[in-house]
């Protein structure tokens, strides 16, 4: 899985819901398992516009998938 900062990803919540997010990090070690730091799309855009790092949440890497690019 080639997750990099800025890539669009889908994360699976504890209830099984699939949520669209932006990766803020690559896969990195957490305390007990690997994580990817992610944020919502609106936070990604706001941080970019304001010249700051986005506020992100660590997500278990096993519950993060790279979204496929949509082709027309």
mmCIF file of C-alpha atoms in Angstrom:
data_model
loop_
_atom_site.group_PDB
_atom_site.id
_atom_site.type_symbol
_atom_site.label_atom_id
_atom_site.label_comp_id
_atom_site.label_asym_id
_atom_site.label_seq_id
_atom_site.Cartn_x
_atom_site.Cartn_y
_atom_site.Cartn_z
ATOM 1 C CA UNK A 1 0.000 0.000 0.000
ATOM 2 C CA UNK A 2 1.568 3.299 -1.104
ATOM 3 C CA UNK A 3 -0.007 5.772 1.316
ATOM 4 C CA UNK A 4 1.655 9.178 1.332
ATOM 5 C CA UNK A 5 0.711 12.565 2.775
ATOM 6 C CA UNK A 6 -2.016 14.206 0.679
ATOM 7 C CA UNK A 7 -3.367 10.962 -0.784
ATOM 8 C CA UNK A 8 -7.101 10.388 -0.520
ATOM 9 C CA UNK A 9 -7.914 7.357 1.605
ATOM 10 C CA UNK A 10 -10.947 5.508 2.929
ATOM 11 C CA UNK A 11 -10.916 4.514 6.593
ATOM 12 C CA UNK A 12 -13.108 1.973 8.347
ATOM 13 C CA UNK A 13 -14.586 3.088 11.679
ATOM 14 C CA UNK A 14 -15.138 0.857 14.708
ATOM 15 C CA UNK A 15 -18.765 0.444 13.582
ATOM 16 C CA UNK A 16 -17.730 -0.570 10.045
ATOM 17 C CA UNK A 17 -18.629 2.752 8.445
ATOM 18 C CA UNK A 18 -16.377 3.775 5.540
ATOM 19 C CA UNK A 19 -15.203 7.401 5.729
ATOM 20 C CA UNK A 20 -13.282 9.454 3.190
ATOM 21 C CA UNK A 21 -10.178 11.152 4.576
ATOM 22 C CA UNK A 22 -6.780 12.564 3.570
ATOM 23 C CA UNK A 23 -3.571 10.901 4.695
ATOM 24 C CA UNK A 24 -1.316 13.259 6.638
ATOM 25 C CA UNK A 25 1.475 10.685 7.090
ATOM 26 C CA UNK A 26 2.870 7.468 5.720
ATOM 27 C CA UNK A 27 2.284 4.262 7.684
ATOM 28 C CA UNK A 28 4.257 4.609 10.906
ATOM 29 C CA UNK A 29 4.651 2.653 14.124
ATOM 30 C CA UNK A 30 2.168 3.357 16.892
ATOM 31 C CA UNK A 31 2.290 2.148 20.495
ATOM 32 C CA UNK A 32 0.682 -1.235 19.780
ATOM 33 C CA UNK A 33 0.105 -1.231 16.005
ATOM 34 C CA UNK A 34 0.942 0.709 12.828
ATOM 35 C CA UNK A 35 -1.059 3.881 12.177
ATOM 36 C CA UNK A 36 -1.699 6.442 9.471
ATOM 37 C CA UNK A 37 -2.462 9.989 10.569
ATOM 38 C CA UNK A 38 -5.572 11.196 8.695
ATOM 39 C CA UNK A 39 -7.835 14.240 8.576
ATOM 40 C CA UNK A 40 -11.111 15.262 6.987
ATOM 41 C CA UNK A 41 -11.025 16.872 3.539
ATOM 42 C CA UNK A 42 -12.240 20.243 4.848
ATOM 43 C CA UNK A 43 -9.443 20.311 7.445
ATOM 44 C CA UNK A 44 -6.877 19.418 4.770
ATOM 45 C CA UNK A 45 -8.040 22.318 2.573
ATOM 46 C CA UNK A 46 -8.235 24.803 5.484
ATOM 47 C CA UNK A 47 -4.730 23.917 6.683
ATOM 48 C CA UNK A 48 -3.359 24.232 3.154
ATOM 49 C CA UNK A 49 -4.991 27.669 2.714
ATOM 50 C CA UNK A 50 -3.739 28.850 6.121
ATOM 51 C CA UNK A 51 -0.189 27.521 5.677
ATOM 52 C CA UNK A 52 -0.334 25.155 8.641
ATOM 53 C CA UNK A 53 -0.261 21.434 9.321
ATOM 54 C CA UNK A 54 -3.694 19.820 9.426
ATOM 55 C CA UNK A 55 -5.108 18.589 12.722
ATOM 56 C CA UNK A 56 -5.035 14.818 12.302
ATOM 57 C CA UNK A 57 -6.068 11.611 14.049
ATOM 58 C CA UNK A 58 -4.036 8.391 14.154
ATOM 59 C CA UNK A 59 -5.935 5.559 12.464
ATOM 60 C CA UNK A 60 -5.013 1.857 12.538
ATOM 61 C CA UNK A 61 -3.165 1.198 9.276
ATOM 62 C CA UNK A 62 -5.095 -2.039 8.762
ATOM 63 C CA UNK A 63 -8.294 0.040 8.496
ATOM 64 C CA UNK A 64 -6.935 2.510 5.907
ATOM 65 C CA UNK A 65 -7.190 1.956 2.145
ATOM 66 C CA UNK A 66 -5.864 4.091 -0.670
ATOM 67 C CA UNK A 67 -8.775 5.377 -2.753
ATOM 68 C CA UNK A 68 -8.628 4.547 -6.424
ATOM 69 C CA UNK A 69 -8.392 7.453 -8.820
ATOM 70 C CA UNK A 70 -11.617 8.004 -10.732
ATOM 71 C CA UNK A 71 -11.116 8.164 -14.484
ATOM 72 C CA UNK A 72 -13.577 9.695 -16.896
#
